mmCIF file of C-alpha atoms in Angstrom:
data_model
loop_
_atom_site.group_PDB
_atom_site.id
_atom_site.type_symbol
_atom_site.label_atom_id
_atom_site.label_comp_id
_atom_site.label_asym_id
_atom_site.label_seq_id
_atom_site.Cartn_x
_atom_site.Cartn_y
_atom_site.Cartn_z
ATOM 1 C CA UNK A 125 -12.790 -160.614 -44.221
ATOM 2 C CA UNK A 126 -10.819 -157.423 -43.901
ATOM 3 C CA UNK A 127 -10.275 -154.642 -41.417
ATOM 4 C CA UNK A 128 -8.920 -151.106 -41.486
ATOM 5 C CA UNK A 129 -5.758 -150.022 -39.705
ATOM 6 C CA UNK A 130 -4.308 -146.543 -39.771
ATOM 7 C CA UNK A 131 -1.438 -144.478 -38.484
ATOM 8 C CA UNK A 132 2.267 -144.709 -39.206
ATOM 9 C CA UNK A 133 3.210 -146.957 -36.265
ATOM 10 C CA UNK A 134 0.317 -149.397 -36.682
ATOM 11 C CA UNK A 135 0.963 -149.813 -40.417
ATOM 12 C CA UNK A 136 4.740 -150.137 -39.928
ATOM 13 C CA UNK A 137 4.345 -152.754 -37.190
ATOM 14 C CA UNK A 138 2.067 -154.892 -39.337
ATOM 15 C CA UNK A 139 4.384 -154.518 -42.335
ATOM 16 C CA UNK A 140 7.328 -155.767 -40.263
ATOM 17 C CA UNK A 141 5.383 -158.631 -38.709
ATOM 18 C CA UNK A 142 2.910 -159.863 -41.307
ATOM 19 C CA UNK A 143 3.186 -158.095 -44.709
ATOM 20 C CA UNK A 144 1.031 -160.640 -46.538
ATOM 21 C CA UNK A 145 -2.038 -159.347 -44.680
ATOM 22 C CA UNK A 146 -2.032 -156.078 -46.683
ATOM 23 C CA UNK A 147 -4.744 -155.768 -49.319
ATOM 24 C CA UNK A 148 -4.418 -152.074 -50.170
ATOM 25 C CA UNK A 149 -2.850 -148.927 -48.747
ATOM 26 C CA UNK A 150 -4.042 -145.363 -49.182
ATOM 27 C CA UNK A 151 -1.929 -142.283 -48.526
ATOM 28 C CA UNK A 152 -2.956 -138.665 -48.290
ATOM 29 C CA UNK A 153 -2.508 -136.764 -51.536
ATOM 30 C CA UNK A 154 0.267 -134.186 -51.182
ATOM 31 C CA UNK A 155 1.626 -135.527 -47.893
ATOM 32 C CA UNK A 156 5.400 -135.666 -48.203
ATOM 33 C CA UNK A 157 7.204 -135.869 -44.897
ATOM 34 C CA UNK A 158 10.224 -137.650 -43.484
ATOM 35 C CA UNK A 159 8.169 -140.060 -41.336
ATOM 36 C CA UNK A 160 5.814 -141.277 -44.041
ATOM 37 C CA UNK A 161 8.222 -141.539 -47.007
ATOM 38 C CA UNK A 162 10.394 -144.383 -45.625
ATOM 39 C CA UNK A 163 7.244 -146.368 -44.815
ATOM 40 C CA UNK A 164 5.918 -145.836 -48.337
ATOM 41 C CA UNK A 165 9.250 -147.057 -49.742
ATOM 42 C CA UNK A 166 9.106 -150.192 -47.546
ATOM 43 C CA UNK A 167 5.523 -150.910 -48.601
ATOM 44 C CA UNK A 168 6.409 -150.530 -52.286
ATOM 45 C CA UNK A 169 9.528 -152.699 -51.901
ATOM 46 C CA UNK A 170 7.293 -155.442 -50.529
ATOM 47 C CA UNK A 171 5.086 -155.177 -53.608
ATOM 48 C CA UNK A 172 2.155 -153.516 -51.881
ATOM 49 C CA UNK A 173 0.275 -151.169 -54.181
ATOM 50 C CA UNK A 174 -0.241 -147.690 -52.775
ATOM 51 C CA UNK A 175 -3.120 -145.499 -53.836
ATOM 52 C CA UNK A 176 -3.463 -141.764 -53.303
ATOM 53 C CA UNK A 177 -6.630 -140.412 -51.689
ATOM 54 C CA UNK A 178 -7.901 -137.037 -50.557
ATOM 55 C CA UNK A 179 -8.287 -136.086 -46.901
ATOM 56 C CA UNK A 180 -12.080 -136.391 -46.876
ATOM 57 C CA UNK A 181 -11.959 -139.951 -48.214
ATOM 58 C CA UNK A 182 -9.366 -141.003 -45.612
ATOM 59 C CA UNK A 183 -11.266 -139.235 -42.826
ATOM 60 C CA UNK A 184 -14.442 -141.076 -43.834
ATOM 61 C CA UNK A 185 -12.633 -144.445 -43.824
ATOM 62 C CA UNK A 186 -11.461 -143.938 -40.238
ATOM 63 C CA UNK A 187 -14.581 -142.114 -39.052
ATOM 64 C CA UNK A 188 -12.699 -138.883 -38.391
ATOM 65 C CA UNK A 189 -9.823 -140.378 -36.375
ATOM 66 C CA UNK A 190 -6.253 -139.102 -36.745
ATOM 67 C CA UNK A 191 -4.796 -141.296 -39.508
ATOM 68 C CA UNK A 192 -1.461 -139.483 -40.059
ATOM 69 C CA UNK A 193 -2.013 -139.661 -43.809
ATOM 70 C CA UNK A 194 -2.031 -143.456 -44.124
ATOM 71 C CA UNK A 195 -4.864 -145.994 -44.063
ATOM 72 C CA UNK A 196 -4.624 -149.685 -44.949
ATOM 73 C CA UNK A 197 -7.182 -152.370 -45.624
ATOM 74 C CA UNK A 198 -5.770 -155.666 -44.370
ATOM 75 C CA UNK A 199 -6.857 -159.247 -43.885
ATOM 76 C CA UNK A 200 -8.115 -159.821 -40.362
ATOM 77 C CA UNK A 201 -5.473 -161.058 -37.979
ATOM 78 C CA UNK A 202 -5.787 -164.099 -35.785
ATOM 79 C CA UNK A 203 -7.789 -163.611 -32.629
ATOM 80 C CA UNK A 204 -6.468 -165.855 -29.890
ATOM 81 C CA UNK A 205 -8.995 -167.646 -27.695
ATOM 82 C CA UNK A 206 -9.011 -169.334 -24.283
ATOM 83 C CA UNK A 207 -7.965 -172.675 -25.753
ATOM 84 C CA UNK A 208 -4.759 -171.074 -27.119
ATOM 85 C CA UNK A 209 -3.566 -170.202 -23.603
ATOM 86 C CA UNK A 210 -2.200 -173.639 -22.568
ATOM 87 C CA UNK A 211 0.050 -173.728 -25.638
ATOM 88 C CA UNK A 212 1.332 -170.238 -24.881
ATOM 89 C CA UNK A 213 2.007 -171.117 -21.242
ATOM 90 C CA UNK A 214 4.002 -174.171 -22.330
ATOM 91 C CA UNK A 215 6.002 -172.231 -24.936
ATOM 92 C CA UNK A 216 7.724 -169.874 -22.474
ATOM 93 C CA UNK A 217 9.625 -170.609 -19.274
ATOM 94 C CA UNK A 218 8.057 -167.837 -17.236
ATOM 95 C CA UNK A 219 4.866 -166.526 -18.827
ATOM 96 C CA UNK A 220 4.093 -162.868 -18.238
ATOM 97 C CA UNK A 221 0.373 -162.179 -18.629
ATOM 98 C CA UNK A 222 -1.725 -159.045 -18.325
ATOM 99 C CA UNK A 223 -5.344 -159.650 -17.318
ATOM 100 C CA UNK A 224 -7.707 -156.756 -17.988
ATOM 101 C CA UNK A 225 -11.180 -156.276 -16.561
ATOM 102 C CA UNK A 226 -13.522 -153.357 -17.033
ATOM 103 C CA UNK A 227 -11.578 -151.757 -19.891
ATOM 104 C CA UNK A 228 -14.417 -150.594 -22.126
ATOM 105 C CA UNK A 229 -12.781 -147.754 -24.056
ATOM 106 C CA UNK A 230 -10.695 -148.707 -27.125
ATOM 107 C CA UNK A 231 -8.254 -145.861 -26.382
ATOM 108 C CA UNK A 232 -7.573 -147.354 -22.950
ATOM 109 C CA UNK A 233 -7.228 -150.847 -24.425
ATOM 110 C CA UNK A 234 -4.678 -149.522 -26.917
ATOM 111 C CA UNK A 235 -2.730 -147.817 -24.129
ATOM 112 C CA UNK A 236 -2.734 -151.060 -22.112
ATOM 113 C CA UNK A 237 -1.424 -152.985 -25.130
ATOM 114 C CA UNK A 238 1.323 -150.414 -25.680
ATOM 115 C CA UNK A 239 2.402 -150.666 -22.029
ATOM 116 C CA UNK A 240 2.178 -154.471 -22.107
ATOM 117 C CA UNK A 241 4.408 -154.613 -25.174
ATOM 118 C CA UNK A 242 6.962 -152.301 -23.581
ATOM 119 C CA UNK A 243 6.992 -154.453 -20.430
ATOM 120 C CA UNK A 244 7.464 -157.695 -22.387
ATOM 121 C CA UNK A 245 4.050 -159.222 -21.701
ATOM 122 C CA UNK A 246 3.464 -162.468 -23.616
ATOM 123 C CA UNK A 247 -0.328 -162.240 -23.726
ATOM 124 C CA UNK A 248 -3.136 -159.892 -22.757
ATOM 125 C CA UNK A 249 -6.308 -161.528 -21.509
ATOM 126 C CA UNK A 250 -9.537 -159.586 -22.029
ATOM 127 C CA UNK A 251 -13.073 -160.774 -21.176
ATOM 128 C CA UNK A 252 -15.445 -161.262 -24.103
ATOM 129 C CA UNK A 253 -18.307 -159.325 -22.568
ATOM 130 C CA UNK A 254 -18.326 -155.704 -21.455
ATOM 131 C CA UNK A 255 -14.832 -155.050 -22.794
ATOM 132 C CA UNK A 256 -13.396 -152.854 -25.517
ATOM 133 C CA UNK A 257 -12.923 -154.577 -28.849
ATOM 134 C CA UNK A 258 -9.553 -154.725 -30.579
ATOM 135 C CA UNK A 259 -10.667 -152.359 -33.337
ATOM 136 C CA UNK A 260 -8.820 -149.857 -35.531
ATOM 137 C CA UNK A 261 -8.868 -147.215 -32.785
ATOM 138 C CA UNK A 262 -7.305 -149.553 -30.219
ATOM 139 C CA UNK A 263 -4.680 -150.626 -32.760
ATOM 140 C CA UNK A 264 -3.825 -147.010 -33.622
ATOM 141 C CA UNK A 265 -3.425 -146.058 -29.956
ATOM 142 C CA UNK A 266 -1.345 -149.207 -29.371
ATOM 143 C CA UNK A 267 1.240 -147.852 -31.869
ATOM 144 C CA UNK A 268 1.960 -151.300 -33.280
ATOM 145 C CA UNK A 269 1.787 -153.218 -30.000
ATOM 146 C CA UNK A 270 -1.480 -154.868 -31.065
ATOM 147 C CA UNK A 271 0.572 -156.819 -33.601
ATOM 148 C CA UNK A 272 3.140 -158.063 -31.078
ATOM 149 C CA UNK A 273 0.987 -158.984 -28.064
ATOM 150 C CA UNK A 274 -1.266 -162.032 -28.195
#
């Protein structure tokens, strides 16, 4: 299966961490700025094919969210589960965990992930029920931290 990610930081973080997950990348036709061009060059150097799309098409793909002129379709990443926690706890001397409860908005989840990454958290624990999902919005707001936190 695949998922959509968008935004310069989210795409760059995944490219640095797991480039083989990319299936296709779309950039906004006519967008030529100093933040996007180096990322495009990195994507192309990795062999990832980039396609040009109009604003309406990109907006539709991300349901009107702010995509910064770049949208990628990628293979789904690994979702860690409860049974992965013992291995994580054994792999670090002093585990640093963030446990969330009641975070139902994907924007807030993304902000929590961004803060967790900045603080050096090893894993973020989120309940299955009544919690925000790690979707494209949360990943965009996380500015790449969704790819570094477990």
